[in-house]
Amino acid sequence: MSLRTRLALLLLTTIVLADGCHRPTLDHSELAAIRSGAVRLMRMQATQPSHDEPASDDWPIAIQQLRPDRVIVRQQSVYIITTSWFDGGWGYYVTHDRSATALPNVCYRPIGKDVYWHDSC
């Protein structure tokens, strides 16, 4: 195999692996558990307004298993940022009110009931 071919394969492998880090789960039971955990965090935030960035120990297990960089809780939404980036990064967005999003609609893709995937945009 030539050096050029090896470099092309290395580059392709790197791109595929890097892109694979920015994909959501599509498993319905996992998405339901993520939604349920996010709803629990929203209820907690409603009674404790300062609880908008809970400590990782307070994250429900389904959210902990995603190993997010950050979790931001608002009254009607939860951002689960799995990979941070300058524009917010990638992750899950859970809301009952789709109009509550801060970013343009093109940044969100529905993947489950009240669960959206947030792409870098």
PDB file of C-alpha atoms in Angstrom:
ATOM      1  CA  MET A   1       0.000   0.000   0.000  1.00  0.00           C
ATOM      2  CA  SER A   2       1.430   3.343  -1.002  1.00  0.00           C
ATOM      3  CA  LEU A   3       2.093   6.174   1.433  1.00  0.00           C
ATOM      4  CA  ARG A   4      -0.575   8.275  -0.291  1.00  0.00           C
ATOM      5  CA  THR A   5      -3.182   5.519   0.170  1.00  0.00           C
ATOM      6  CA  ARG A   6      -2.223   5.059   3.829  1.00  0.00           C
ATOM      7  CA  LEU A   7      -2.520   8.788   4.478  1.00  0.00           C
ATOM      8  CA  ALA A   8      -5.902   8.904   2.747  1.00  0.00           C
ATOM      9  CA  LEU A   9      -7.140   5.998   4.883  1.00  0.00           C
ATOM     10  CA  LEU A  10      -5.793   7.627   8.041  1.00  0.00           C
ATOM     11  CA  LEU A  11      -7.534  10.890   7.185  1.00  0.00           C
ATOM     12  CA  LEU A  12     -10.798   9.118   6.390  1.00  0.00           C
ATOM     13  CA  THR A  13     -10.630   7.098   9.621  1.00  0.00           C
ATOM     14  CA  THR A  14      -9.966  10.255  11.630  1.00  0.00           C
ATOM     15  CA  ILE A  15     -12.955  12.032  10.072  1.00  0.00           C
ATOM     16  CA  VAL A  16     -15.271   9.072  10.642  1.00  0.00           C
ATOM     17  CA  LEU A  17     -14.198   8.667  14.278  1.00  0.00           C
ATOM     18  CA  ALA A  18     -14.477  12.377  14.997  1.00  0.00           C
ATOM     19  CA  ASP A  19     -17.910  12.565  13.387  1.00  0.00           C
ATOM     20  CA  GLY A  20     -19.073   9.536  15.353  1.00  0.00           C
ATOM     21  CA  CYS A  21     -18.629  11.497  18.575  1.00  0.00           C
ATOM     22  CA  HIS A  22     -21.326  13.916  17.513  1.00  0.00           C
ATOM     23  CA  ARG A  23     -24.273  11.601  16.971  1.00  0.00           C
ATOM     24  CA  PRO A  24     -27.238  10.999  19.218  1.00  0.00           C
ATOM     25  CA  THR A  25     -28.650   7.744  20.378  1.00  0.00           C
ATOM     26  CA  LEU A  26     -31.761   6.770  18.460  1.00  0.00           C
ATOM     27  CA  ASP A  27     -32.777   4.014  20.858  1.00  0.00           C
ATOM     28  CA  HIS A  28     -36.373   4.738  21.904  1.00  0.00           C
ATOM     29  CA  SER A  29     -35.962   3.456  25.467  1.00  0.00           C
ATOM     30  CA  GLU A  30     -32.807   5.548  26.004  1.00  0.00           C
ATOM     31  CA  LEU A  31     -34.523   8.635  24.579  1.00  0.00           C
ATOM     32  CA  ALA A  32     -37.522   8.054  26.874  1.00  0.00           C
ATOM     33  CA  ALA A  33     -35.178   7.758  29.864  1.00  0.00           C
ATOM     34  CA  ILE A  34     -33.347  10.962  28.831  1.00  0.00           C
ATOM     35  CA  ARG A  35     -36.694  12.751  28.508  1.00  0.00           C
ATOM     36  CA  SER A  36     -37.864  11.460  31.881  1.00  0.00           C
ATOM     37  CA  GLY A  37     -34.636  12.556  33.548  1.00  0.00           C
ATOM     38  CA  ALA A  38     -34.844  15.988  31.941  1.00  0.00           C
ATOM     39  CA  VAL A  39     -38.443  16.413  33.133  1.00  0.00           C
ATOM     40  CA  ARG A  40     -37.277  15.578  36.646  1.00  0.00           C
ATOM     41  CA  LEU A  41     -34.540  18.224  36.398  1.00  0.00           C
ATOM     42  CA  MET A  42     -37.078  20.818  35.154  1.00  0.00           C
ATOM     43  CA  ARG A  43     -39.333  20.079  38.134  1.00  0.00           C
ATOM     44  CA  MET A  44     -36.363  20.430  40.478  1.00  0.00           C
ATOM     45  CA  GLN A  45     -35.407  23.743  38.863  1.00  0.00           C
ATOM     46  CA  ALA A  46     -38.973  25.030  39.234  1.00  0.00           C
ATOM     47  CA  THR A  47     -38.701  24.696  43.017  1.00  0.00           C
ATOM     48  CA  GLN A  48     -35.024  25.757  43.183  1.00  0.00           C
ATOM     49  CA  PRO A  49     -34.406  28.450  40.527  1.00  0.00           C
ATOM     50  CA  SER A  50     -30.685  28.511  41.321  1.00  0.00           C
ATOM     51  CA  HIS A  51     -30.510  24.863  40.218  1.00  0.00           C
ATOM     52  CA  ASP A  52     -29.890  25.771  36.565  1.00  0.00           C
ATOM     53  CA  GLU A  53     -26.538  23.963  36.280  1.00  0.00           C
ATOM     54  CA  PRO A  54     -26.853  21.035  38.652  1.00  0.00           C
ATOM     55  CA  ALA A  55     -23.798  19.140  39.838  1.00  0.00           C
ATOM     56  CA  SER A  56     -23.194  15.901  37.955  1.00  0.00           C
ATOM     57  CA  ASP A  57     -24.200  13.974  41.095  1.00  0.00           C
ATOM     58  CA  ASP A  58     -27.704  15.437  40.695  1.00  0.00           C
ATOM     59  CA  TRP A  59     -28.082  14.312  37.085  1.00  0.00           C
ATOM     60  CA  PRO A  60     -30.458  11.376  36.563  1.00  0.00           C
ATOM     61  CA  ILE A  61     -28.666   8.149  35.612  1.00  0.00           C
ATOM     62  CA  ALA A  62     -29.842   8.259  31.967  1.00  0.00           C
ATOM     63  CA  ILE A  63     -28.225  11.688  31.610  1.00  0.00           C
ATOM     64  CA  GLN A  64     -25.072  10.685  33.522  1.00  0.00           C
ATOM     65  CA  GLN A  65     -24.607   7.773  31.121  1.00  0.00           C
ATOM     66  CA  LEU A  66     -24.281  10.257  28.226  1.00  0.00           C
ATOM     67  CA  ARG A  67     -21.190  11.672  29.973  1.00  0.00           C
ATOM     68  CA  PRO A  68     -22.094  15.268  29.089  1.00  0.00           C
ATOM     69  CA  ASP A  69     -19.756  18.225  29.470  1.00  0.00           C
ATOM     70  CA  ARG A  70     -22.581  20.313  30.931  1.00  0.00           C
ATOM     71  CA  VAL A  71     -26.272  20.193  31.730  1.00  0.00           C
ATOM     72  CA  ILE A  72     -28.238  23.436  31.710  1.00  0.00           C
ATOM     73  CA  VAL A  73     -31.747  23.396  33.154  1.00  0.00           C
ATOM     74  CA  ARG A  74     -34.389  26.005  32.430  1.00  0.00           C
ATOM     75  CA  GLN A  75     -38.041  26.085  33.413  1.00  0.00           C
ATOM     76  CA  GLN A  76     -39.202  24.557  30.105  1.00  0.00           C
ATOM     77  CA  SER A  77     -36.043  22.958  28.714  1.00  0.00           C
ATOM     78  CA  VAL A  78     -32.859  21.063  29.422  1.00  0.00           C
ATOM     79  CA  TYR A  79     -29.677  21.273  27.367  1.00  0.00           C
ATOM     80  CA  ILE A  80     -27.446  18.220  27.672  1.00  0.00           C
ATOM     81  CA  ILE A  81     -24.198  19.289  26.050  1.00  0.00           C
ATOM     82  CA  THR A  82     -22.192  16.196  25.196  1.00  0.00           C
ATOM     83  CA  THR A  83     -19.410  18.043  23.351  1.00  0.00           C
ATOM     84  CA  SER A  84     -18.752  21.732  23.971  1.00  0.00           C
ATOM     85  CA  TRP A  85     -17.804  24.102  21.189  1.00  0.00           C
ATOM     86  CA  PHE A  86     -17.738  27.880  20.816  1.00  0.00           C
ATOM     87  CA  ASP A  87     -21.320  27.996  19.520  1.00  0.00           C
ATOM     88  CA  GLY A  88     -22.766  25.632  22.101  1.00  0.00           C
ATOM     89  CA  GLY A  89     -21.535  22.358  20.679  1.00  0.00           C
ATOM     90  CA  TRP A  90     -23.493  19.130  20.284  1.00  0.00           C
ATOM     91  CA  GLY A  91     -25.998  17.461  22.494  1.00  0.00           C
ATOM     92  CA  TYR A  92     -29.569  16.834  23.462  1.00  0.00           C
ATOM     93  CA  TYR A  93     -32.266  19.426  23.967  1.00  0.00           C
ATOM     94  CA  VAL A  94     -35.418  18.390  25.800  1.00  0.00           C
ATOM     95  CA  THR A  95     -38.493  20.623  25.877  1.00  0.00           C
ATOM     96  CA  HIS A  96     -42.277  20.547  25.839  1.00  0.00           C
ATOM     97  CA  ASP A  97     -42.283  23.938  24.117  1.00  0.00           C
ATOM     98  CA  ARG A  98     -40.300  23.871  20.862  1.00  0.00           C
ATOM     99  CA  SER A  99     -40.608  27.662  20.516  1.00  0.00           C
ATOM    100  CA  ALA A 100     -38.465  28.077  23.658  1.00  0.00           C
ATOM    101  CA  THR A 101     -35.222  27.362  21.795  1.00  0.00           C
ATOM    102  CA  ALA A 102     -32.576  30.065  21.792  1.00  0.00           C
ATOM    103  CA  LEU A 103     -30.966  29.074  18.495  1.00  0.00           C
ATOM    104  CA  PRO A 104     -32.441  28.874  14.968  1.00  0.00           C
ATOM    105  CA  ASN A 105     -34.585  25.835  14.164  1.00  0.00           C
ATOM    106  CA  VAL A 106     -31.949  24.487  11.742  1.00  0.00           C
ATOM    107  CA  CYS A 107     -29.748  23.748  14.764  1.00  0.00           C
ATOM    108  CA  TYR A 108     -32.218  21.182  16.153  1.00  0.00           C
ATOM    109  CA  ARG A 109     -33.337  17.848  14.767  1.00  0.00           C
ATOM    110  CA  PRO A 110     -36.194  15.881  16.402  1.00  0.00           C
ATOM    111  CA  ILE A 111     -35.072  12.417  17.493  1.00  0.00           C
ATOM    112  CA  GLY A 112     -37.750  11.457  20.018  1.00  0.00           C
ATOM    113  CA  LYS A 113     -40.820  12.726  21.843  1.00  0.00           C
ATOM    114  CA  ASP A 114     -39.797  16.197  23.103  1.00  0.00           C
ATOM    115  CA  VAL A 115     -36.123  15.287  22.505  1.00  0.00           C
ATOM    116  CA  TYR A 116     -33.998  17.055  19.901  1.00  0.00           C
ATOM    117  CA  TRP A 117     -30.401  16.728  18.783  1.00  0.00           C
ATOM    118  CA  HIS A 118     -28.514  20.006  18.762  1.00  0.00           C
ATOM    119  CA  ASP A 119     -25.848  20.279  16.089  1.00  0.00           C
ATOM    120  CA  SER A 120     -23.115  22.843  15.896  1.00  0.00           C
ATOM    121  CA  CYS A 121     -24.545  25.605  13.710  1.00  0.00           C
TER     122      CYS A 121
END
